[in-house]
Short mmCIF file of C-alpha atoms and ligand atoms in Angstrom, two decimals:
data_model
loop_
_atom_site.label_atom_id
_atom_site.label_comp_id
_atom_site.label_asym_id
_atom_site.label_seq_id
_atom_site.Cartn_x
_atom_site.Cartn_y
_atom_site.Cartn_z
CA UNK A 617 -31.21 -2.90 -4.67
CA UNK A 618 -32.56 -1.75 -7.45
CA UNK A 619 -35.95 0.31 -7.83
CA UNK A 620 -37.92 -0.17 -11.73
CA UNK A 621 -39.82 2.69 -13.24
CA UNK A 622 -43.04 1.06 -11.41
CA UNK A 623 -42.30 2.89 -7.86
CA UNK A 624 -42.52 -0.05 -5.37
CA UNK A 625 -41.57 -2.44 -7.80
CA UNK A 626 -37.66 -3.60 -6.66
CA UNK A 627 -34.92 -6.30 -7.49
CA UNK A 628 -33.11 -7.41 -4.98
CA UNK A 629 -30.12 -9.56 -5.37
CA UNK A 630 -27.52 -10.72 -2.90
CA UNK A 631 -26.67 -13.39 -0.01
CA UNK A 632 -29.61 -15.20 2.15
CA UNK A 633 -28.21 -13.90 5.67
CA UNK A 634 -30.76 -15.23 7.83
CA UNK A 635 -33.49 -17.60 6.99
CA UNK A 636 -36.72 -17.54 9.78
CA UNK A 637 -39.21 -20.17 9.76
CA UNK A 638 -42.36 -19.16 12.03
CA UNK A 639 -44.44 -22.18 10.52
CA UNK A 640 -47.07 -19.91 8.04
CA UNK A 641 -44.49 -17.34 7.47
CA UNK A 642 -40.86 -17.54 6.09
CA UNK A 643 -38.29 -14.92 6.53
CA UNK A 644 -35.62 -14.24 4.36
CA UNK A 645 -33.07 -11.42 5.01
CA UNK A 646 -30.77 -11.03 2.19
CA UNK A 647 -27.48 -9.15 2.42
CA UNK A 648 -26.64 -6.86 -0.42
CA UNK A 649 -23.18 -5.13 -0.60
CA UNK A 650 -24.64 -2.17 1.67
CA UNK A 651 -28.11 -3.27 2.92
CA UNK A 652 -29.94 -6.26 4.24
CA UNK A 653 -33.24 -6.32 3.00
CA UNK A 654 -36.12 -8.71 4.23
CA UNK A 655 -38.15 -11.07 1.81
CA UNK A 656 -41.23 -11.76 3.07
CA UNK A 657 -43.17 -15.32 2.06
CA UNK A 658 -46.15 -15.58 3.16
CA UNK A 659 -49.20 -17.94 2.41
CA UNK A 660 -51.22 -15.67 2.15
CA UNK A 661 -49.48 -13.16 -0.22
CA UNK A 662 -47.09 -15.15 -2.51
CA UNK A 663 -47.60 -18.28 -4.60
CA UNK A 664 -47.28 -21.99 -3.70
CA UNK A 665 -44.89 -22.51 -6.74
CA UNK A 666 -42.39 -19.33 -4.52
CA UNK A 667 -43.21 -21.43 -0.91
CA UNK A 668 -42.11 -24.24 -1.99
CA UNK A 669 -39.04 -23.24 -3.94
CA UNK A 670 -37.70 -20.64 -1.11
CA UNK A 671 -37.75 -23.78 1.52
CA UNK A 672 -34.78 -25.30 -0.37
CA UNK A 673 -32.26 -22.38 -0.52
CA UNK A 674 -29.84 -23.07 2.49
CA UNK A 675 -28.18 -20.27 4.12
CA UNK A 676 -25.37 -18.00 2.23
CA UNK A 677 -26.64 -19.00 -0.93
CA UNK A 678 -27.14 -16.16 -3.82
CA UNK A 679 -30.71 -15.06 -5.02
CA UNK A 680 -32.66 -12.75 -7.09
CA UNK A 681 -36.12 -11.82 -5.74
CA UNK A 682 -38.49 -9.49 -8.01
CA UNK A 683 -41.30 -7.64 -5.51
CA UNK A 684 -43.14 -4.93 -3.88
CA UNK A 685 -42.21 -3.01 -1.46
CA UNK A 686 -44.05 -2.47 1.80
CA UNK A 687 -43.86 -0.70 5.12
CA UNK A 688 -43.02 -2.46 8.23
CA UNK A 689 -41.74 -1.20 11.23
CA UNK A 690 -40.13 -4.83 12.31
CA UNK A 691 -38.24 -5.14 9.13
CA UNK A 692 -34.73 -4.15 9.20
CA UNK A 693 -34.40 -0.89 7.06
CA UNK A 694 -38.52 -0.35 8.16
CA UNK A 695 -39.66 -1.97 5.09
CA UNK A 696 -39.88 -5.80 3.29
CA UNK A 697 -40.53 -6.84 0.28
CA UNK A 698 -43.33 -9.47 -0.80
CA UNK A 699 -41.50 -11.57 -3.81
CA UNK A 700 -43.44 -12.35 -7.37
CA UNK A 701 -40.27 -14.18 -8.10
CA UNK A 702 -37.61 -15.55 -7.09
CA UNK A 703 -33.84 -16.95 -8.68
CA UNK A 704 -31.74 -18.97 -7.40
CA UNK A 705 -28.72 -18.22 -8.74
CA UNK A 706 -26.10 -20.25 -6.47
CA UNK A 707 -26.74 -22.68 -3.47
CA UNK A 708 -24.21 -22.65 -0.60
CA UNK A 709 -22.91 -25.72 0.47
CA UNK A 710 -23.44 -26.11 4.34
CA UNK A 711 -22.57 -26.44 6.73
CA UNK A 712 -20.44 -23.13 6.75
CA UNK A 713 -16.95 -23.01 7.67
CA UNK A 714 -16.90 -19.32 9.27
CA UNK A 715 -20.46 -17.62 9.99
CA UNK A 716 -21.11 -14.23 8.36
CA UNK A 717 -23.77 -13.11 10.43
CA UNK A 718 -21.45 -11.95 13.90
CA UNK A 719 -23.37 -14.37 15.94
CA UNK A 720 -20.52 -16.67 16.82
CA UNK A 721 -17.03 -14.75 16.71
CA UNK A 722 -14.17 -16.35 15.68
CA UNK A 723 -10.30 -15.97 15.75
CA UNK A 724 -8.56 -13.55 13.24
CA UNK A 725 -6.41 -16.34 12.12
CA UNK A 726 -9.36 -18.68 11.07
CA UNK A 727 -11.06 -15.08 9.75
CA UNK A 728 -8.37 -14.94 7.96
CA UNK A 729 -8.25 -18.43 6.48
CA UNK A 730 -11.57 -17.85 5.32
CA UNK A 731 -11.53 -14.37 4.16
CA UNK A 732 -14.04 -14.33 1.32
CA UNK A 733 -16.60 -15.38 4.04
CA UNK A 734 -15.70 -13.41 6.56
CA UNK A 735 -15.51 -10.06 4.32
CA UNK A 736 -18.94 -10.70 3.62
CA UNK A 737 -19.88 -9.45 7.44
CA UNK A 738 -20.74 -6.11 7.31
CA UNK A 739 -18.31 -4.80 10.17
CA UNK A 740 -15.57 -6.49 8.14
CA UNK A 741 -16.85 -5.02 4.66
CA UNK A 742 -17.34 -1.47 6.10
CA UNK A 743 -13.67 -1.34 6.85
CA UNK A 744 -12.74 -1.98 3.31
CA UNK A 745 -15.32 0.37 2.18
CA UNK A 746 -13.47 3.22 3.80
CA UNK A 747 -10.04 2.16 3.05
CA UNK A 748 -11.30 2.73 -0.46
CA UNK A 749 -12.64 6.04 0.58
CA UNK A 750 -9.69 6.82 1.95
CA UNK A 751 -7.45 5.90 -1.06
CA UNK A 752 -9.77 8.14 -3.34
CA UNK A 753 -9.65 11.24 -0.19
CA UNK A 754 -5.93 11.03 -1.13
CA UNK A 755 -6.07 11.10 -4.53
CA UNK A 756 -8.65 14.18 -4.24
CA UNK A 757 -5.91 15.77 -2.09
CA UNK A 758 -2.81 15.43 -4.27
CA UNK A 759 -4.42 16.34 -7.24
CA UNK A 760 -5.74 19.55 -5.99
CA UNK A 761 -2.24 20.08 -4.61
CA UNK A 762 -0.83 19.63 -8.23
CA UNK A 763 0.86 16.71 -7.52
CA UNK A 764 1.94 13.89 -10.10
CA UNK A 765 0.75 10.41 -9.47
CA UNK A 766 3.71 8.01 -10.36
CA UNK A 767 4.43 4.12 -10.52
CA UNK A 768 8.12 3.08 -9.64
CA UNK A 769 8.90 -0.45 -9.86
CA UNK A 770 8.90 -2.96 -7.68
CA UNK A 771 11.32 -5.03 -8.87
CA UNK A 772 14.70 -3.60 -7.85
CA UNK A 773 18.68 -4.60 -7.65
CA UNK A 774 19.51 -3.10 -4.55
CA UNK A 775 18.24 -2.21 -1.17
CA UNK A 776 17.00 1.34 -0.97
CA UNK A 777 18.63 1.44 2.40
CA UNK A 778 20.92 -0.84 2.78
CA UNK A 779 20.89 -4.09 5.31
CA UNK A 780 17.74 -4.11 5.79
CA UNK A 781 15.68 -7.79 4.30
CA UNK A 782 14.76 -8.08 1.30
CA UNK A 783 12.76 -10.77 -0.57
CA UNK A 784 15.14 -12.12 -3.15
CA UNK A 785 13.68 -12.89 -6.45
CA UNK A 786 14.82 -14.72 -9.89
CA UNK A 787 15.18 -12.51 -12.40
CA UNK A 788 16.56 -14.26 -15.65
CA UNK A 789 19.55 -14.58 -15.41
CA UNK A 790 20.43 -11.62 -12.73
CA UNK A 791 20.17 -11.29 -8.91
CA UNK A 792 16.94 -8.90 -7.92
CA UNK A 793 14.27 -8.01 -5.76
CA UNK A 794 11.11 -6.55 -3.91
CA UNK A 795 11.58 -3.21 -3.18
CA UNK A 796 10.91 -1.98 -0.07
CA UNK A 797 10.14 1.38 -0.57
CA UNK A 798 9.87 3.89 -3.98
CA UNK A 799 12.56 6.53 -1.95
CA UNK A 800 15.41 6.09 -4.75
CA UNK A 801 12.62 6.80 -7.80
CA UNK A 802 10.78 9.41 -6.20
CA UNK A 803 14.07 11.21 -5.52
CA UNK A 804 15.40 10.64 -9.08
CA UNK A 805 11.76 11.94 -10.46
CA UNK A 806 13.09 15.34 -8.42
CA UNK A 807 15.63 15.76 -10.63
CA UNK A 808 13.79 15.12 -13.89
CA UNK A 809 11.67 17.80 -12.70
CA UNK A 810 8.32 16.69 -11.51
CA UNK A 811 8.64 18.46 -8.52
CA UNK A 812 5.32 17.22 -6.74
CA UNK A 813 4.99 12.99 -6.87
CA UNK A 814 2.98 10.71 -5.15
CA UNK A 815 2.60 7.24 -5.21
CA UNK A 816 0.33 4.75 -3.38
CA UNK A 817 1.64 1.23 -3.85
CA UNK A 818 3.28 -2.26 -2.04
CA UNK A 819 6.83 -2.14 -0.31
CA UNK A 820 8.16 -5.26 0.72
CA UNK A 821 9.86 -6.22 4.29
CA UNK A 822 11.28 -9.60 4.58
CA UNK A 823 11.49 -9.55 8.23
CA UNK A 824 10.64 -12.26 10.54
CA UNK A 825 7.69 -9.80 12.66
CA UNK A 826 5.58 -11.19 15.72
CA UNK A 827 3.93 -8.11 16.08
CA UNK A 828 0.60 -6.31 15.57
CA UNK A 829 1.69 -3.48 13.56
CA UNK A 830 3.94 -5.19 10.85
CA UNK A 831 3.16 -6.36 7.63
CA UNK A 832 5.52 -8.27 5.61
CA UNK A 833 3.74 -6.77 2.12
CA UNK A 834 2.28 -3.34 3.07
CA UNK A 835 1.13 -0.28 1.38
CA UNK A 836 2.56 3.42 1.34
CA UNK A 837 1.56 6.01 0.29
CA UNK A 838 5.10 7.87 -0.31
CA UNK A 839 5.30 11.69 -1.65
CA UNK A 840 8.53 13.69 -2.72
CA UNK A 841 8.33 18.14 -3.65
CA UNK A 842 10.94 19.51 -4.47
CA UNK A 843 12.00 23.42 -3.08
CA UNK A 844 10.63 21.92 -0.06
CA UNK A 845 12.01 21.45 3.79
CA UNK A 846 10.96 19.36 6.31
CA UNK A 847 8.81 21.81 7.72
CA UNK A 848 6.63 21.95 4.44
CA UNK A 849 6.48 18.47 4.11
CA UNK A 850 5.24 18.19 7.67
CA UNK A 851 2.52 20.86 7.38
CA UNK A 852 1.38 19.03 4.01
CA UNK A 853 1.39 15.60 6.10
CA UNK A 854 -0.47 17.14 8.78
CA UNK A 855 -3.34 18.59 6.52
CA UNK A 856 -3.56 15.28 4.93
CA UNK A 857 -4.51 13.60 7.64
CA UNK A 858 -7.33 15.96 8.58
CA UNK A 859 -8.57 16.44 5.23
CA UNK A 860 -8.77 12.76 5.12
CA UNK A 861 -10.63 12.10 8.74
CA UNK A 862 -12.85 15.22 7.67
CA UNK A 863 -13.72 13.50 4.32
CA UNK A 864 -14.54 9.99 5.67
CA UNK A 865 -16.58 11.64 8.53
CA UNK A 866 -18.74 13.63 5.70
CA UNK A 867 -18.82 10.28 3.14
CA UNK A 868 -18.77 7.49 4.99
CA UNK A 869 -21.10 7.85 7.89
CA UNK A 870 -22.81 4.92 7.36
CA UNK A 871 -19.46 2.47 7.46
CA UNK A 872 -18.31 4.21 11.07
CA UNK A 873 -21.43 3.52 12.27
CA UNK A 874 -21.48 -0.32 11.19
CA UNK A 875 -17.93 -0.29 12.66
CA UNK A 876 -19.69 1.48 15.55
CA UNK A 877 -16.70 4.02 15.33
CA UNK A 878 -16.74 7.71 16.28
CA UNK A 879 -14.65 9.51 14.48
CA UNK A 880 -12.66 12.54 15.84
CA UNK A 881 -10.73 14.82 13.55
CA UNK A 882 -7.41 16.17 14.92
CA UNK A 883 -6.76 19.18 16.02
CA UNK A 884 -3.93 21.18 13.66
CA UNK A 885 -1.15 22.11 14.41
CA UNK A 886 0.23 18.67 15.68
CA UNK A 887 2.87 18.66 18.91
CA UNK A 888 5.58 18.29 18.19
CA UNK A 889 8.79 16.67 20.05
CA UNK A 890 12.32 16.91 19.06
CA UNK A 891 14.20 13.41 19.35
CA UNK A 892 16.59 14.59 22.70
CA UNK A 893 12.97 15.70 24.70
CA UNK A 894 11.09 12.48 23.38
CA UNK A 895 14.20 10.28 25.25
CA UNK A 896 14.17 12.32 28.11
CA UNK A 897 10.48 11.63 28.70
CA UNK A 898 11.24 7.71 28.18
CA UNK A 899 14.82 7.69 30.17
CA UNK A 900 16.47 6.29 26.94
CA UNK A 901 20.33 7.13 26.00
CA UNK A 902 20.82 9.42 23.51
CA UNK A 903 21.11 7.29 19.88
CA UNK A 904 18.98 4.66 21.36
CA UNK A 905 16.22 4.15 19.20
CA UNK A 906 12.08 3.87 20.38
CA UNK A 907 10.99 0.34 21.39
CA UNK A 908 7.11 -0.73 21.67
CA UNK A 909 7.03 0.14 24.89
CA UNK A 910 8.52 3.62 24.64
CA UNK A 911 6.22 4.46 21.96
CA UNK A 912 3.39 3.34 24.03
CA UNK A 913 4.89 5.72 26.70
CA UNK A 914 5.15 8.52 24.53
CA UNK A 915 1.74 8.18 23.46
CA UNK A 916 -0.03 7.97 26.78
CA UNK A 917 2.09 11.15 27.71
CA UNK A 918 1.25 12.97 24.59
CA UNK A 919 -2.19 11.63 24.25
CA UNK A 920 -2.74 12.43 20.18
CA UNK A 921 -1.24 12.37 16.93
CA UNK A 922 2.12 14.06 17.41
CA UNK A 923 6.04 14.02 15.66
CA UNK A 924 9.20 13.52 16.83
CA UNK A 925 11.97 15.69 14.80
CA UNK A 926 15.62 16.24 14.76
CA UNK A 927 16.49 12.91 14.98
CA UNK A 928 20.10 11.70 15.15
CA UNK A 929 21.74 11.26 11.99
CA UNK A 930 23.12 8.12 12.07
CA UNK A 931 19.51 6.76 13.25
CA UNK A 932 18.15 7.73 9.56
CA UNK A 933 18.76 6.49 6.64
CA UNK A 934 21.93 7.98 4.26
CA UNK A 935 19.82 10.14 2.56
CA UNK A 936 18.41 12.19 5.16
CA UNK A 937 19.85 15.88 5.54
CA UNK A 938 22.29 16.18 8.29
CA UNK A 939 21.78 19.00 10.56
CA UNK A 940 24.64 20.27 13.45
CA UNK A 941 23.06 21.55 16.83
CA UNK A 942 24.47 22.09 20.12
CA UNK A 943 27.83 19.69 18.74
CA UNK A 944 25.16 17.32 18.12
CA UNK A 945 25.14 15.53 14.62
CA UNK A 946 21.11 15.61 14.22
CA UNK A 947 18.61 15.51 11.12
CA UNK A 948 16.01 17.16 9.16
CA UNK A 949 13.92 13.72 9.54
CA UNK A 950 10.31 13.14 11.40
CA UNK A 951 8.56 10.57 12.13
CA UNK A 952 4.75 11.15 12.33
CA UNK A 953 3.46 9.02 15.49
CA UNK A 954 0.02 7.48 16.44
CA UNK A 955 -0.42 7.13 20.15
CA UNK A 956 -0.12 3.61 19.29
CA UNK A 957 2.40 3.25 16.69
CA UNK A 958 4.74 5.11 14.08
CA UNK A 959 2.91 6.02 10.92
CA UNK A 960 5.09 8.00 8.77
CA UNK A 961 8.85 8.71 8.28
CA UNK A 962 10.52 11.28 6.27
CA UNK A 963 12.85 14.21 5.89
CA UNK A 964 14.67 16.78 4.27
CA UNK A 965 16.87 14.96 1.57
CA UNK A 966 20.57 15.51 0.89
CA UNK A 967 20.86 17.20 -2.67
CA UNK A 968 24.23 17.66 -3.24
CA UNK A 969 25.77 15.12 -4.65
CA UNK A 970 29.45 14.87 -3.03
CA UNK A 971 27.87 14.99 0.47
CA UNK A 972 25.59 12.14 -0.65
CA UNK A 973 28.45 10.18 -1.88
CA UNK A 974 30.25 10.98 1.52
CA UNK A 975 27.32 9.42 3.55
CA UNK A 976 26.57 6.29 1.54
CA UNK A 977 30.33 5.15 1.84
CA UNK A 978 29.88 6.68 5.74
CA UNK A 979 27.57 3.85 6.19
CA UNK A 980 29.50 1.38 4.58
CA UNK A 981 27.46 0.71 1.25
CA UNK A 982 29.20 0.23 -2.06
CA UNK A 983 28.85 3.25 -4.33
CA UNK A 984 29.12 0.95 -7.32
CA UNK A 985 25.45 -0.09 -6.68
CA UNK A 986 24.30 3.11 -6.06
CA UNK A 987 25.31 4.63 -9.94
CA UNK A 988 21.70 4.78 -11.36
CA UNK A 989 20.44 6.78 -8.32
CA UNK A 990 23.73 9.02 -7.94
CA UNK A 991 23.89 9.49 -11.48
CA UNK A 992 20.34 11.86 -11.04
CA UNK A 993 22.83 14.38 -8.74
CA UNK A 994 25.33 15.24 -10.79
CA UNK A 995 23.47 17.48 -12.85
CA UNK A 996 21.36 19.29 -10.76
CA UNK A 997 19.22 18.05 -8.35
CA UNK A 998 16.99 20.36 -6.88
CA UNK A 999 16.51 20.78 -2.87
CA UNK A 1000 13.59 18.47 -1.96
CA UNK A 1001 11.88 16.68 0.72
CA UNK A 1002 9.11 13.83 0.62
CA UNK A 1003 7.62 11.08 3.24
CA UNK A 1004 6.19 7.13 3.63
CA UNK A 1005 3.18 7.18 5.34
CA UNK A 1006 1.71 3.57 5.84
CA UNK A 1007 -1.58 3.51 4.70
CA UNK A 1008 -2.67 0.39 6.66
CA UNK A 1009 -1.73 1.75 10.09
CA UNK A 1010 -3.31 4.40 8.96
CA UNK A 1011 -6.97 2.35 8.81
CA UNK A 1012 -5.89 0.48 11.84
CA UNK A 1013 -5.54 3.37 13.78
CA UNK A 1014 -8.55 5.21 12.88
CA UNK A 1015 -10.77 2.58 12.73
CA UNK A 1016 -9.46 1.26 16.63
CA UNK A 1017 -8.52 -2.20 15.07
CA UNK A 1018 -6.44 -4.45 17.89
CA UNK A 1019 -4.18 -5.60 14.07
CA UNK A 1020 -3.00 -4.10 11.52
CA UNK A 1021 -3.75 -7.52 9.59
CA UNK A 1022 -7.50 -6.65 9.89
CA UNK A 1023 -7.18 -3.44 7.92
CA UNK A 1024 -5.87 -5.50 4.60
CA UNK A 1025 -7.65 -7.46 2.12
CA UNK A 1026 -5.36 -10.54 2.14
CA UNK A 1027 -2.81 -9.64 4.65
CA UNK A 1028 1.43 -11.60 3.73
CA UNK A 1029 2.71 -12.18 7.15
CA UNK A 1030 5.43 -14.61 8.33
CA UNK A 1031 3.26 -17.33 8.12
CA UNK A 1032 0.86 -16.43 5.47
CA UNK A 1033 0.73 -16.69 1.96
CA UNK A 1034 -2.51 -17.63 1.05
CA UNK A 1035 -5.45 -16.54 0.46
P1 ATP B 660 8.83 0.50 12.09
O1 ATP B 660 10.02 1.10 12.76
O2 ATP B 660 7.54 0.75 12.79
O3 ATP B 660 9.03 -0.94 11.70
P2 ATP B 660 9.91 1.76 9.75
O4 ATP B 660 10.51 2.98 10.36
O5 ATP B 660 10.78 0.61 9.42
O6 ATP B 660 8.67 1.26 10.66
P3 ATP B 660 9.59 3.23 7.33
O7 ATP B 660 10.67 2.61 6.54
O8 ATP B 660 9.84 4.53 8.00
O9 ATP B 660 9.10 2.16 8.43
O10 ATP B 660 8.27 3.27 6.41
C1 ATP B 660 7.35 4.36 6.42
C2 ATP B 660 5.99 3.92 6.93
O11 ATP B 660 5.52 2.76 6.22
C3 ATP B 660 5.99 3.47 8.38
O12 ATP B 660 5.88 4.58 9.25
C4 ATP B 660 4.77 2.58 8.44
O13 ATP B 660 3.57 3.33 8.56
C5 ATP B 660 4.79 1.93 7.07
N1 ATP B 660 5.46 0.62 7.19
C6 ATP B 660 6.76 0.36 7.04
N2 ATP B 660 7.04 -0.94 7.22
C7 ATP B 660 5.86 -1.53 7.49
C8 ATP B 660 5.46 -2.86 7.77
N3 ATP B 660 6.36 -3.86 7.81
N4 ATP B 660 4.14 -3.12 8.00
C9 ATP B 660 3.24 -2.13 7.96
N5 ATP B 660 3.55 -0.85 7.71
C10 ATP B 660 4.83 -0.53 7.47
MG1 MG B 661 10.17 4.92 10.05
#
């Protein structure tokens, strides 16, 4: 909405929400990206020449009304506007194939189908709102933390870790493809002596998930410091989060409430849990590794945002810093949890490069693949450690969504690749 020099002169421009026909009177409420504003035409006040034309403008169609404002308690925002003129700028077809205005809900899978429409609800547009806000809280938080934002690419000729799927891709005349996570650059960038990266960008899982927290394109938000542990790269994690619940609280009121979403800030520090008390609480064997249900258990006994450390070694990936305790062969490695679901992974990384050798051929991987990446330890590498945090669990779990798919755009799942 846009207010002109004249003070209760205003343009209004957006989608006709609701049209409401009381005979004498017409209603129109028109949806802008953040308000809905109610148009007024009435006999009375507003031309035959606008009566006429506003009775053929069908429902979700785009318009431009020029007017004055005026109080009114029954109007949405306490105010409507009485239109001097009116545009039409695009007519929706009807009859609609999803309806934006919450009255009639439908499944997430037709949402889905027709996302354009159904972002246009404001419940659905709020969350995308403050996934933006929450991008740009994390950008606000690196920089002040003198961190580098970096772009590694995506297109990649080997796993990071090994196994796991991958989406193959052509690539001229050579075997490549998606990567699933940035680990391999950030680490390199360590030894070219950034010290402090970030990166917020797509990884790429070619698994076959049926679940509600899996995406097979998702987004991370990945970080790697060098002369750091695992205990500084938990404490930065941890503030993270609260600096980003504290700054969508203060900026983005308005979206929690249309979400209808209190938000609570956690508490700092986060429990913790090493790996051997987090199976005892579940009855797993040691080296077995967290299922759904487990993590659902562990949640409901730990009842907030919490990690699990120390896990064993050969449950991590190669990289990860070994650590010896009671004749155990643990890790420097965490995984931040949600009560619901896992959010972040990282660790303390190995630096040296014969020990790093040692565990990639430990885990049966061929060195000869690993050159470009090894090559970055040989002369000196300096002690770091970094994390993936998923930024779409992220929104799912603060804003309560039942599916991760609802916190993305244009969600890629097993069965989805368009829109
Ligand atoms: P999970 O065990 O839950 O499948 P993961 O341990 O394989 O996750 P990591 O490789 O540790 O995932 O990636 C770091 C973070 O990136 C995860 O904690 C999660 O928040 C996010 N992430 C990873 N894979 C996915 C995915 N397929 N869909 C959505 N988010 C993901
Ligand atoms: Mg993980």
């Amino acid at each position: 909405m846009m207010n002109s020099k004249n003070t209760d002169m205003v343009e209004i421009a957006g989608w006709v929400h609701e049209i409401r026909d009381l005979g004498g009177i017409r209603f129109l409420l028109v949806r802008t990206r953040d308000d809905i504003v109610q148009i007024t035409f009435s006999k009375r006040k507003v031309s035959s020449e606008l009566i006429d034309k506003v009775k053929t403008i069908s429902r979700e169609s785009v318009i431009r009304v020029k007017g004055i404002i005026s109080k009114d308690e029954r109007a949405p925002n306490g105010f409507e506007v009485i239109p001097n003129s009116l545009d039409i700028l695009a007519i929706a077809k009807s009859p609609l194939p999803l309806d934006p205005t919450d009255k009639v809900v439908a499944e997430l899978e037709t949402r889905l189908d027709q996302r354009f429409l159904d972002m246009r609800r404001p419940k659905i547009k709020s969350i995308f709102m403050i996934r933006s806000l929450v991008v740009r809280a994390i950008r606000d938080f690196f920089y002040k933390k003198d961190f580098v934002e970096v772009n590694t690419p995506k297109i990649v000729s080997i796993a990071t870790e090994g196994g796991a799927a991958l989406f193959p891709i052509s690539y001229f005349d050579k075997e490549a493809f998606l990567n699933q996570s940035p680990q391999l650059y950030k680490q390199i960038l360590m030894s070219s002596g950034f010290e402090r990266v970030f990166e917020i960008g797509p990884i790429f899982r070619a698994e076959e998930y049926s679940t509600r927290k899996h995406l097979n394109e998702a987004t991370s938000i990945d970080i790697e410091m060098s002369y750091a542990d695992d205990n500084d790269v938990i404490r930065l994690l941890e503030e993270l989060i609260i600096y980003i619940y504290r700054y969508i609280n203060t900026n983005a009121d308005r979206y929690l409430k249309t979400i209808g979403i209190d938000l609570k800030i956690p508490t700092r520090p986060f429990k913790q849990v090493s790996y051997d008390e987090a199976i005892e609480i579940v009855n797993l064997e040691w080296g077995d590794d967290f299922g759904s249900l487990e993590e659902k258990k562990l949640g409901s006994v730990i009842g907030e945002h919490y990690f699990i450390r120390e896990w064993p070694l050969k449950s991590k990936p190669y990289y990860t810093m070994p650590l010896e305790k009671d004749r155990k062969i643990l890790s420097k490695s965490f995984d931040l949890m949600h009560p619901r679901v896992e959010l972040a992974s990282g660790s303390q990384r190995i630096n040296d490069y014969e020990l790093l050798k040692k565990q990639i051929e430990m885990r049966g991987l061929n060195l000869d693949n690993f050159s470009f990446y090894l090559d970055a330890f040989k002369y000196g590498m300096p002690p770091h450690a970094g994390w993936g945090l998923g930024l779409d669990r992220l929104i799912m779990t603060m804003l309560d969504l039942d599916n991760v798919r609802e916190a993305v755009m244009f969600p890629r799942d097993r069965r989805r690749l368009v829109p």
